[in-house]
Short mmCIF file of C-alpha atoms and ligand atoms in Angstrom, two decimals:
data_model
loop_
_atom_site.label_atom_id
_atom_site.label_comp_id
_atom_site.label_asym_id
_atom_site.label_seq_id
_atom_site.Cartn_x
_atom_site.Cartn_y
_atom_site.Cartn_z
CA MET A 146 -32.01 50.75 -9.02
CA SER A 147 -35.39 51.30 -7.48
CA VAL A 148 -37.77 48.37 -7.92
CA VAL A 149 -41.01 48.98 -9.82
CA THR A 150 -43.52 46.16 -10.28
CA ARG A 151 -46.95 46.07 -11.79
CA PHE A 152 -50.09 44.02 -12.00
CA ALA A 153 -51.51 44.17 -15.51
CA PRO A 154 -54.92 42.48 -15.69
CA SER A 155 -57.05 42.44 -18.81
CA PRO A 156 -60.52 43.58 -17.83
CA THR A 157 -62.35 40.81 -19.61
CA GLY A 158 -63.75 39.08 -16.52
CA MET A 159 -63.61 38.83 -12.77
CA LEU A 160 -60.50 39.13 -10.63
CA HIS A 161 -59.37 35.56 -10.62
CA ILE A 162 -57.64 34.06 -7.58
CA GLY A 163 -54.60 33.45 -9.81
CA GLY A 164 -54.58 37.13 -10.70
CA ALA A 165 -54.94 38.13 -7.07
CA ARG A 166 -51.94 36.00 -6.20
CA THR A 167 -49.90 37.60 -9.01
CA ALA A 168 -50.86 41.03 -7.68
CA LEU A 169 -49.83 39.96 -4.18
CA PHE A 170 -46.44 38.74 -5.29
CA ASN A 171 -45.89 42.03 -7.12
CA ILE A 172 -46.85 44.27 -4.25
CA LEU A 173 -44.83 42.26 -1.76
CA PHE A 174 -41.75 42.28 -3.93
CA SER A 175 -41.95 46.04 -4.34
CA ARG A 176 -42.55 46.55 -0.60
CA ARG A 177 -39.63 44.33 0.25
CA HIS A 178 -37.36 46.55 -1.83
CA ASN A 179 -38.98 49.87 -0.91
CA GLY A 180 -40.08 50.19 -4.49
CA ARG A 181 -43.35 51.05 -6.18
CA PHE A 182 -46.24 48.84 -7.22
CA LEU A 183 -48.35 49.96 -10.19
CA LEU A 184 -51.59 48.82 -11.72
CA ARG A 185 -52.16 48.78 -15.46
CA ILE A 186 -55.54 47.90 -16.89
CA GLU A 187 -54.83 46.20 -20.20
CA ASP A 188 -57.96 47.16 -22.04
CA THR A 189 -56.66 46.97 -25.61
CA ASP A 190 -59.10 44.20 -26.45
CA ARG A 191 -61.98 46.66 -26.84
CA ALA A 192 -64.53 44.02 -27.72
CA ARG A 193 -63.98 41.98 -24.56
CA SER A 194 -63.02 44.66 -22.04
CA THR A 195 -65.86 45.93 -19.87
CA LYS A 196 -66.36 48.58 -17.25
CA ASP A 197 -67.87 45.93 -14.95
CA ALA A 198 -64.68 43.92 -15.18
CA VAL A 199 -62.56 46.99 -14.41
CA ASP A 200 -64.75 47.66 -11.36
CA ALA A 201 -64.52 44.03 -10.26
CA ILE A 202 -60.73 44.16 -10.45
CA LEU A 203 -60.49 47.47 -8.58
CA ASP A 204 -62.98 46.33 -5.92
CA GLY A 205 -61.28 42.98 -5.50
CA LEU A 206 -57.83 44.51 -5.05
CA ASP A 207 -59.23 47.10 -2.70
CA TRP A 208 -60.93 44.44 -0.59
CA LEU A 209 -57.70 42.49 -0.37
CA GLY A 210 -55.79 45.63 0.60
CA ILE A 211 -53.54 45.41 -2.48
CA THR A 212 -53.31 49.12 -3.13
CA PRO A 213 -51.24 50.42 -6.03
CA ASP A 214 -48.95 53.34 -5.35
CA GLU A 215 -50.35 55.39 -8.22
CA ALA A 216 -53.65 55.76 -10.06
CA PRO A 217 -54.22 52.91 -12.52
CA VAL A 218 -52.91 53.30 -16.04
CA TYR A 219 -55.32 52.38 -18.82
CA GLN A 220 -53.44 50.82 -21.68
CA THR A 221 -55.68 52.25 -24.42
CA SER A 222 -54.84 55.76 -23.21
CA ARG A 223 -51.25 55.13 -24.19
CA ALA A 224 -51.87 54.08 -27.79
CA ALA A 225 -49.89 57.05 -29.14
CA ASP A 226 -46.75 55.77 -27.40
CA HIS A 227 -47.28 52.31 -28.85
CA ILE A 228 -47.70 53.72 -32.34
CA ASP A 229 -44.58 55.87 -31.92
CA CYS A 230 -42.63 52.79 -30.97
CA ALA A 231 -43.80 50.86 -34.03
CA ARG A 232 -42.82 53.81 -36.25
CA ALA A 233 -39.40 54.01 -34.59
CA MET A 234 -38.91 50.32 -35.26
CA ILE A 235 -39.73 50.79 -38.93
CA GLU A 236 -37.16 53.59 -38.99
CA ASN A 237 -34.44 51.43 -37.50
CA GLY A 238 -35.31 48.43 -39.62
CA THR A 239 -36.60 46.16 -36.88
CA ALA A 240 -40.19 46.38 -38.12
CA PHE A 241 -41.77 46.52 -41.54
CA LYS A 242 -45.03 47.01 -43.39
CA CYS A 243 -46.63 43.70 -44.22
CA TYR A 244 -49.30 43.54 -46.91
CA ALA A 245 -50.37 39.97 -46.29
CA THR A 246 -54.16 39.85 -46.05
CA PRO A 247 -56.15 37.64 -43.66
CA GLU A 248 -56.98 35.55 -46.77
CA ASP A 249 -53.27 35.07 -47.50
CA LEU A 250 -52.69 33.86 -43.96
CA GLN A 251 -55.69 31.57 -44.14
CA ALA A 252 -54.41 30.12 -47.43
CA ARG A 253 -51.00 29.54 -45.83
CA ARG A 254 -52.59 27.66 -42.97
CA GLU A 255 -54.72 25.55 -45.28
CA ARG A 256 -51.72 24.75 -47.47
CA GLY A 257 -49.81 23.65 -44.38
CA GLU A 258 -52.65 21.42 -43.23
CA ALA A 259 -53.06 19.94 -46.70
CA ASN A 260 -49.36 19.07 -46.87
CA ARG A 261 -49.46 17.60 -43.38
CA ASN A 262 -52.42 15.41 -44.33
CA ALA A 263 -50.82 14.43 -47.62
CA ALA A 264 -47.75 13.28 -45.70
CA LYS A 265 -49.92 10.67 -43.95
CA ALA A 266 -50.51 8.69 -47.18
CA ASP A 267 -49.15 5.11 -47.00
CA GLU A 268 -47.63 4.89 -50.45
CA LEU A 269 -45.14 7.79 -50.02
CA SER A 270 -41.40 7.30 -50.09
CA ASP A 271 -39.54 8.49 -47.00
CA ASP A 272 -38.06 11.40 -48.95
CA ALA A 273 -41.41 12.53 -50.31
CA ARG A 274 -42.94 12.35 -46.86
CA ALA A 275 -40.07 14.32 -45.36
CA SER A 276 -40.36 17.08 -47.94
CA LEU A 277 -44.15 17.33 -47.46
CA LEU A 278 -43.67 17.56 -43.69
CA ALA A 279 -41.02 20.24 -44.17
CA LEU A 280 -43.42 22.25 -46.33
CA ALA A 281 -46.18 21.77 -43.77
CA ALA A 282 -43.89 22.88 -40.95
CA ALA A 283 -42.91 26.03 -42.85
CA ASP A 284 -46.54 26.99 -43.34
CA LEU A 285 -47.78 25.99 -39.89
CA GLY A 286 -44.76 27.27 -37.97
CA PRO A 287 -43.86 30.83 -36.95
CA TYR A 288 -44.87 33.24 -39.68
CA ARG A 289 -42.12 35.04 -41.57
CA SER A 290 -43.62 37.56 -43.93
CA PRO A 291 -42.63 37.84 -47.60
CA TRP A 292 -42.37 41.63 -47.02
CA ARG A 293 -39.84 41.39 -44.17
CA ASP A 294 -37.09 42.50 -46.51
CA GLY A 295 -39.14 45.16 -48.27
CA GLY A 296 -40.82 44.80 -51.62
CA PRO A 297 -43.48 46.87 -53.33
CA PRO A 298 -47.03 46.95 -52.00
CA PRO A 299 -49.57 44.98 -54.07
CA ALA A 300 -51.44 48.27 -54.70
CA SER A 301 -50.73 51.84 -53.73
CA ASP A 302 -53.63 51.88 -51.25
CA ALA A 303 -53.20 48.28 -50.02
CA PRO A 304 -53.85 47.96 -46.26
CA TYR A 305 -50.91 46.81 -44.18
CA THR A 306 -49.98 45.72 -40.72
CA ILE A 307 -46.73 46.60 -39.04
CA ARG A 308 -44.81 43.55 -37.96
CA LEU A 309 -41.70 42.89 -35.96
CA ARG A 310 -38.87 41.69 -38.13
CA ALA A 311 -38.03 38.70 -35.94
CA PRO A 312 -34.32 37.93 -35.50
CA ASP A 313 -32.95 35.75 -38.32
CA THR A 314 -30.38 33.83 -36.35
CA GLY A 315 -29.18 33.17 -32.86
CA SER A 316 -31.20 32.42 -29.81
CA ILE A 317 -33.34 34.27 -27.33
CA LEU A 318 -32.28 33.83 -23.76
CA LEU A 319 -34.52 34.32 -20.77
CA LYS A 320 -33.03 34.31 -17.29
CA ASP A 321 -36.18 33.81 -15.35
CA GLU A 322 -36.15 34.23 -11.57
CA VAL A 323 -38.47 31.28 -11.12
CA GLN A 324 -38.06 29.10 -14.21
CA GLY A 325 -34.29 29.47 -14.49
CA GLU A 326 -32.49 29.97 -17.78
CA ILE A 327 -34.44 29.10 -20.90
CA SER A 328 -33.26 29.73 -24.40
CA ILE A 329 -35.09 29.22 -27.66
CA ASP A 330 -33.95 29.39 -31.24
CA ALA A 331 -34.71 32.74 -32.88
CA SER A 332 -36.46 30.89 -35.70
CA GLU A 333 -39.21 30.00 -33.23
CA VAL A 334 -40.32 33.63 -33.07
CA ASP A 335 -42.70 34.93 -35.69
CA ASP A 336 -42.88 38.29 -37.39
CA LEU A 337 -45.58 39.25 -34.96
CA ILE A 338 -48.02 42.07 -35.57
CA LEU A 339 -47.26 45.32 -33.74
CA LEU A 340 -49.93 47.51 -35.32
CA ARG A 341 -53.05 46.03 -36.86
CA ALA A 342 -54.31 47.08 -40.28
CA ASP A 343 -56.62 49.57 -38.58
CA GLY A 344 -53.59 51.13 -36.90
CA THR A 345 -54.35 49.87 -33.39
CA PRO A 346 -51.50 48.42 -31.33
CA THR A 347 -51.47 44.78 -30.32
CA TYR A 348 -51.09 43.57 -26.76
CA MET A 349 -47.61 42.25 -27.55
CA LEU A 350 -46.36 45.73 -28.46
CA ALA A 351 -48.36 47.63 -25.85
CA VAL A 352 -47.12 45.54 -22.94
CA VAL A 353 -43.48 46.13 -23.82
CA VAL A 354 -43.85 49.86 -24.46
CA ASP A 355 -45.86 50.36 -21.27
CA ASP A 356 -43.53 48.31 -19.11
CA HIS A 357 -40.63 50.32 -20.46
CA ASN A 358 -42.30 53.72 -20.12
CA MET A 359 -43.59 52.94 -16.64
CA GLY A 360 -40.08 51.98 -15.58
CA ILE A 361 -41.03 48.45 -14.67
CA THR A 362 -37.94 46.65 -13.39
CA HIS A 363 -39.52 43.31 -12.52
CA VAL A 364 -42.27 41.58 -14.46
CA ILE A 365 -43.86 38.99 -12.18
CA ARG A 366 -46.70 37.20 -13.93
CA GLY A 367 -48.24 33.80 -14.64
CA ASP A 368 -46.20 31.27 -16.58
CA ASP A 369 -48.96 31.21 -19.19
CA HIS A 370 -47.09 34.28 -20.50
CA LEU A 371 -43.77 32.48 -20.86
CA ARG A 372 -44.11 32.05 -24.62
CA ASN A 373 -45.09 35.69 -24.97
CA THR A 374 -41.90 36.72 -23.23
CA PHE A 375 -39.81 35.22 -26.03
CA ARG A 376 -41.81 37.33 -28.48
CA GLN A 377 -41.48 40.45 -26.34
CA ILE A 378 -37.73 40.30 -25.75
CA PRO A 379 -36.96 41.03 -29.45
CA ILE A 380 -39.05 44.22 -29.15
CA TYR A 381 -36.93 45.42 -26.21
CA GLN A 382 -33.83 44.53 -28.20
CA ALA A 383 -35.12 46.28 -31.30
CA MET A 384 -35.55 49.48 -29.28
CA GLY A 385 -32.30 49.05 -27.37
CA TRP A 386 -34.24 49.09 -24.10
CA PRO A 387 -33.11 47.27 -20.96
CA ILE A 388 -34.95 44.00 -20.52
CA PRO A 389 -36.72 43.79 -17.16
CA THR A 390 -36.18 40.90 -14.82
CA PHE A 391 -38.87 38.29 -15.40
CA ALA A 392 -40.41 35.90 -12.90
CA HIS A 393 -42.99 33.53 -14.33
CA VAL A 394 -45.09 32.05 -11.59
CA PRO A 395 -46.60 28.57 -12.07
CA MET A 396 -50.36 28.45 -12.42
CA ILE A 397 -52.75 27.43 -9.69
CA HIS A 398 -54.18 23.96 -10.23
CA GLY A 399 -57.22 22.29 -8.73
CA PRO A 400 -56.94 19.68 -5.97
CA ASP A 401 -56.87 16.99 -8.69
CA GLY A 402 -53.83 18.53 -10.37
CA ALA A 403 -55.74 19.76 -13.43
CA LYS A 404 -55.63 23.41 -14.40
CA LEU A 405 -57.96 25.39 -12.16
CA SER A 406 -61.34 25.76 -13.77
CA LYS A 407 -64.93 26.52 -12.82
CA ARG A 408 -65.50 22.88 -12.09
CA HIS A 409 -63.14 23.17 -9.10
CA GLY A 410 -65.35 25.77 -7.47
CA ALA A 411 -65.11 29.51 -7.17
CA LEU A 412 -62.49 31.24 -9.25
CA GLY A 413 -63.33 34.87 -8.64
CA ILE A 414 -62.28 36.80 -5.56
CA ALA A 415 -65.78 38.26 -5.34
CA ALA A 416 -67.20 34.75 -4.86
CA TYR A 417 -64.90 34.15 -1.89
CA ARG A 418 -65.95 37.45 -0.43
CA GLU A 419 -69.59 36.45 -0.93
CA MET A 420 -68.92 33.18 0.84
CA GLY A 421 -67.70 35.09 3.86
CA TYR A 422 -63.98 34.50 3.64
CA LEU A 423 -61.86 37.19 5.23
CA PRO A 424 -59.43 39.11 3.02
CA GLU A 425 -56.56 38.47 5.45
CA ALA A 426 -57.20 34.74 5.11
CA ILE A 427 -57.37 34.85 1.32
CA ASN A 428 -54.11 36.80 1.17
CA ASN A 429 -52.39 34.50 3.58
CA TYR A 430 -53.62 31.41 1.80
CA LEU A 431 -52.83 32.65 -1.72
CA LEU A 432 -49.39 33.69 -0.64
CA ARG A 433 -48.64 30.30 0.79
CA LEU A 434 -49.90 28.75 -2.42
CA GLY A 435 -46.70 28.53 -4.39
CA TRP A 436 -44.49 30.59 -2.09
CA SER A 437 -42.89 29.58 1.13
CA HIS A 438 -40.64 30.99 3.77
CA GLY A 439 -39.33 28.35 6.12
CA ASP A 440 -42.23 26.89 8.04
CA TRP A 441 -44.30 30.06 8.13
CA GLU A 442 -47.97 29.33 7.75
CA ILE A 443 -49.79 32.30 9.23
CA PHE A 444 -48.61 35.78 8.47
CA SER A 445 -49.90 39.18 7.56
CA LEU A 446 -48.98 41.10 4.42
CA GLU A 447 -46.73 43.30 6.55
CA ASP A 448 -44.85 40.25 7.85
CA ALA A 449 -44.54 38.84 4.34
CA ALA A 450 -43.33 42.15 2.92
CA ASP A 451 -40.33 41.95 5.24
CA VAL A 452 -39.13 38.65 3.86
CA PHE A 453 -40.67 38.16 0.42
CA SER A 454 -38.29 36.93 -2.24
CA LEU A 455 -38.76 35.50 -5.71
CA SER A 456 -36.57 32.56 -4.77
CA GLY A 457 -39.31 31.40 -2.42
CA ILE A 458 -41.66 30.79 -5.35
CA GLY A 459 -41.88 27.10 -6.24
CA ARG A 460 -41.49 25.85 -9.79
CA ALA A 461 -44.27 23.30 -9.66
CA PRO A 462 -47.89 24.30 -10.16
CA ALA A 463 -49.57 24.92 -6.82
CA ARG A 464 -52.62 22.86 -5.97
CA ILE A 465 -55.44 24.67 -4.30
CA ASP A 466 -56.64 22.98 -1.14
CA PHE A 467 -60.03 24.27 -0.06
CA ASP A 468 -59.81 22.61 3.37
CA LYS A 469 -56.60 24.45 4.05
CA LEU A 470 -58.15 27.68 2.87
CA SER A 471 -61.00 27.13 5.34
CA ALA A 472 -58.58 26.31 8.13
CA THR A 473 -56.63 29.50 7.40
CA ASN A 474 -59.90 31.40 7.37
CA GLY A 475 -60.77 29.78 10.71
CA HIS A 476 -57.58 31.15 12.17
CA TYR A 477 -58.49 34.67 11.10
CA ILE A 478 -62.08 34.28 12.28
CA ARG A 479 -60.74 33.45 15.71
CA THR A 480 -58.35 36.37 15.79
CA CYS A 481 -60.05 39.15 13.84
CA ASP A 482 -61.76 42.19 15.26
CA LEU A 483 -65.09 41.24 16.88
CA GLU A 484 -66.97 44.18 15.40
CA GLN A 485 -65.89 43.15 11.91
CA LEU A 486 -66.88 39.55 12.59
CA THR A 487 -70.27 40.58 13.97
CA ALA A 488 -70.98 42.59 10.84
CA LEU A 489 -70.06 39.66 8.58
CA VAL A 490 -72.19 37.14 10.45
CA GLU A 491 -75.05 39.62 10.47
CA ILE A 492 -74.82 40.03 6.70
CA GLU A 493 -74.80 36.27 6.28
CA LEU A 494 -77.80 35.74 8.57
CA SER A 495 -79.71 38.59 6.95
CA LYS A 496 -79.78 36.58 3.71
CA THR A 497 -82.43 34.36 5.27
CA LEU A 498 -83.95 36.28 8.18
CA ASP A 499 -84.69 39.69 9.57
CA ILE A 500 -82.12 40.71 12.13
CA SER A 501 -83.89 41.98 15.24
CA PRO A 502 -82.07 44.40 17.54
CA ARG A 503 -82.06 41.63 20.11
CA LEU A 504 -80.35 39.18 17.74
CA ARG A 505 -77.82 41.84 16.82
CA GLU A 506 -77.03 42.32 20.47
CA THR A 507 -76.79 38.57 21.00
CA LEU A 508 -74.34 38.29 18.14
CA ARG A 509 -72.22 41.02 19.62
CA THR A 510 -72.05 39.41 23.04
CA SER A 511 -71.77 35.80 21.94
CA LEU A 512 -69.26 35.86 19.08
CA ALA A 513 -66.24 35.91 21.35
CA ILE A 514 -67.28 32.37 22.30
CA MET A 515 -69.17 31.32 19.18
CA ARG A 516 -66.32 32.13 16.79
CA ASP A 517 -64.74 28.81 17.70
CA ARG A 518 -67.67 27.06 16.06
CA GLY A 519 -66.94 27.59 12.36
CA ASP A 520 -64.11 28.22 9.93
CA THR A 521 -66.21 30.23 7.54
CA ILE A 522 -68.86 32.88 8.02
CA PRO A 523 -71.66 30.64 6.68
CA ALA A 524 -70.56 27.90 9.05
CA LEU A 525 -70.66 30.37 11.92
CA ALA A 526 -74.07 31.62 10.85
CA GLU A 527 -75.24 28.03 10.82
CA ALA A 528 -73.84 27.49 14.30
CA TYR A 529 -76.37 30.11 15.43
CA GLY A 530 -79.16 27.79 14.33
CA PHE A 531 -80.21 27.14 17.94
CA ILE A 532 -80.74 30.89 18.41
CA THR A 533 -82.30 31.74 15.08
CA ALA A 534 -84.72 28.80 15.09
CA THR A 535 -88.30 30.01 15.31
CA ARG A 536 -90.91 28.78 17.75
CA PRO A 537 -92.24 26.24 18.17
CA LEU A 538 -88.87 24.59 17.64
CA VAL A 539 -88.69 21.48 15.52
CA MET A 540 -87.19 18.80 17.74
CA ASN A 541 -84.66 16.46 16.24
CA LYS A 542 -85.00 12.76 16.94
CA LYS A 543 -82.83 12.75 20.02
CA ALA A 544 -84.54 15.79 21.54
CA ARG A 545 -87.94 14.30 20.85
CA LYS A 546 -86.95 11.11 22.63
CA THR A 547 -85.67 13.07 25.60
CA LEU A 548 -88.88 14.99 26.11
CA LYS A 549 -91.06 12.15 27.31
CA GLY A 550 -92.72 10.86 30.48
CA GLU A 551 -91.10 11.86 33.72
CA THR A 552 -88.41 13.92 31.97
CA LEU A 553 -91.20 16.13 30.81
CA ASP A 554 -92.56 16.39 34.33
CA ARG A 555 -89.12 17.48 35.44
CA LEU A 556 -89.00 20.06 32.69
CA ALA A 557 -92.19 21.56 34.06
CA ILE A 558 -90.62 21.82 37.50
CA ILE A 559 -87.43 23.33 36.12
CA ARG A 560 -89.49 25.82 34.15
CA ASP A 561 -91.22 27.14 37.24
CA GLU A 562 -87.95 27.33 39.12
CA ILE A 563 -86.10 29.30 36.46
CA ALA A 564 -89.10 31.58 35.94
CA ALA A 565 -88.37 32.83 39.43
CA ALA A 566 -84.72 33.62 38.65
CA ALA A 567 -83.99 37.22 39.48
CA GLN A 568 -81.01 37.56 37.22
CA TRP A 569 -80.51 36.26 33.71
CA ARG A 570 -76.79 36.16 33.14
CA ALA A 571 -74.76 33.05 32.48
CA GLU A 572 -72.79 33.29 35.73
CA THR A 573 -75.87 33.67 37.88
CA LEU A 574 -77.86 31.14 35.89
CA LYS A 575 -75.18 28.58 36.55
CA ILE A 576 -75.76 29.08 40.28
CA THR A 577 -79.54 29.07 39.83
CA LEU A 578 -79.36 25.72 38.03
CA ALA A 579 -77.11 24.28 40.74
CA ASP A 580 -79.61 25.45 43.37
CA ILE A 581 -82.48 23.86 41.47
CA MET A 582 -80.64 20.56 41.27
CA GLU A 583 -80.04 20.61 44.98
CA ARG A 584 -83.55 21.64 45.95
CA GLN A 585 -85.29 19.28 43.56
CA GLU A 586 -82.77 16.49 44.10
CA LEU A 587 -81.92 16.28 40.42
CA THR A 588 -78.66 15.15 38.90
CA ILE A 589 -77.12 17.08 36.02
CA GLY A 590 -78.15 14.16 33.80
CA GLN A 591 -81.76 14.78 34.81
CA LEU A 592 -81.76 18.53 34.52
CA GLY A 593 -79.53 19.16 31.51
CA PRO A 594 -81.02 17.02 28.69
CA PRO A 595 -84.68 18.15 28.88
CA LEU A 596 -83.69 21.78 29.29
CA ARG A 597 -81.23 21.63 26.42
CA ALA A 598 -83.70 19.75 24.22
CA ALA A 599 -86.49 22.26 24.83
CA LEU A 600 -84.22 25.26 24.31
CA THR A 601 -82.27 24.10 21.28
CA GLY A 602 -84.40 21.41 19.63
CA GLY A 603 -81.30 19.26 19.77
CA LEU A 604 -79.14 21.59 17.65
CA PRO A 605 -75.47 21.96 18.58
CA ALA A 606 -75.07 24.68 21.19
CA PRO A 607 -72.59 25.71 23.89
CA ASP A 608 -73.12 25.48 27.66
CA ILE A 609 -76.73 25.71 28.73
CA ASP A 610 -76.22 28.78 30.93
CA LEU A 611 -74.84 30.64 27.89
CA VAL A 612 -77.70 29.42 25.74
CA MET A 613 -80.14 30.72 28.35
CA GLU A 614 -78.49 34.10 28.63
CA TRP A 615 -78.32 34.60 24.86
CA LEU A 616 -81.92 33.54 24.27
CA GLY A 617 -83.22 35.71 27.10
CA LYS A 618 -85.71 34.77 29.77
CA ASP A 619 -88.93 35.27 27.77
CA GLU A 620 -87.75 33.20 24.84
CA CYS A 621 -86.47 30.43 27.11
CA LEU A 622 -89.75 30.16 28.98
CA ALA A 623 -91.73 30.31 25.75
CA ARG A 624 -89.65 27.54 24.18
CA ILE A 625 -90.12 25.36 27.25
CA ASP A 626 -93.84 26.09 27.34
CA ASP A 627 -94.11 25.13 23.68
CA GLN A 628 -92.70 21.72 24.45
CA LEU A 629 -94.79 21.21 27.55
CA LYS A 630 -97.84 22.00 25.48
CA ILE A 631 -96.95 20.18 22.28
CA THR A 632 -95.93 17.00 23.99
CA THR A 633 -99.23 16.78 25.75
CA LEU A 634 -101.05 16.92 22.43
CA ASN A 635 -101.70 14.05 20.11
CA ASP A 636 -100.62 14.21 16.48
CA ASP A 637 -104.15 15.42 15.66
CA GLY A 638 -103.70 18.38 18.01
CA HIS A 639 -106.07 17.06 20.72
CA GLU A 640 -105.12 16.71 24.35
CA LYS A 641 -103.55 13.38 25.15
CA GLN A 642 -105.72 11.27 27.50
N1 LIG B 1939 -52.95 41.40 -19.43
C1 LIG B 1939 -52.35 40.13 -19.25
C2 LIG B 1939 -53.32 39.20 -18.59
O1 LIG B 1939 -54.29 39.60 -18.01
C3 LIG B 1939 -51.12 40.16 -18.36
C4 LIG B 1939 -49.97 40.74 -19.06
C5 LIG B 1939 -48.73 40.73 -18.24
O2 LIG B 1939 -48.76 40.54 -17.02
O3 LIG B 1939 -47.71 40.99 -18.85
O4 LIG B 1939 -53.16 38.02 -18.63
#
């Protein structure tokens, strides 16, 4: 049997990180077994499905490199198959026309609630209470239609839905690859609607028909669908179709253990992309979230595809850990292609400043070293603060303290010395600075701090020779001159006496 998996998002919102992980598990499982991975856009909820959401899902998957093996299937385009299935089920007696109106169902619910409330009264005998609760349970429990065994329509033109005739007895068994064996009593399944009164198919029917017609062998999805599975199995059985293998993956929870929600931070893949996370890092992190293979922590999709198995999926909900995500991202920042990294940092910096050709060049030459200074693209962009700062630099407290008295006099001397430097590359500047120290009888403690303060304003920065090379000679001299000038002025801008 050739494995076929699918990711079946409803286009009612962004591509959620939980959805991305489901898609990952599906593609990896199919790759592992040389199978196919398909994408089905479940757009049957016309009111809530949007083109923007479809685009967000396609873009998100594309960015992550989760590429389906065939063009996406749109569920609404398959409505005829769904309708055919419902008709076939009527023919074979596993579905029926139900004439219950929304008002009937509402009345049933209200009756159930009324009986449940009545059962709370103090003065009731135990027997009376028990019979009220039984009535309430019948009305509030799984719906079994009065038309399930036939019966005349209330009027010749009465609207009807088509419902599954849920099994009367027995149990429904699910052998789930993650959750293990679970069985429920057939009475827990309702006569669910297959075709609405307007003739449109419901999700519950569409998903089964599509999975069958697309040849899906393994349904890997979130465990929020577990209950649905028990309602879908009777449809497979009604049609005599093989039931796919199911794997219900536990949800992703927030760091506090509560179900992941907006309050925990970004939920959509697009937001992570915006924040400058790398797709390789997101994939790696999401994969490790709820799936493990020995002590593997860092691996590519190709590596994972060689070893992926459903048995590696944990049963407990996975807790997202944003620090770990950043650390994983840091790993990829330090190992990814430098051109790609330069482009990302440039995009991040361009949110707040104009990127000059010089800065672009500096990024290109410095990132091999600078990439150690942040786990995320914004953090890296921030690490460039000493370069992107505009003149005259604002000195932090420490830098301001450094640039005083004789230190300042030394800075003036250093300035004139470096102005004479013939070459402006880190290696040569290192030698130039050593020469200056020797000639001017300065220790590193006397030369370094004023120079660093004037050039960086006290912001974190790497070795001073690198800082000098990256800033360029003109900028370095100008920054030093600024400080020599400013520090000889009073707060009111007049020359100090
Ligand atoms: N369309 C469903 C959803 O987005 C998934 C259905 C499925 O995977 O079977 O939650």
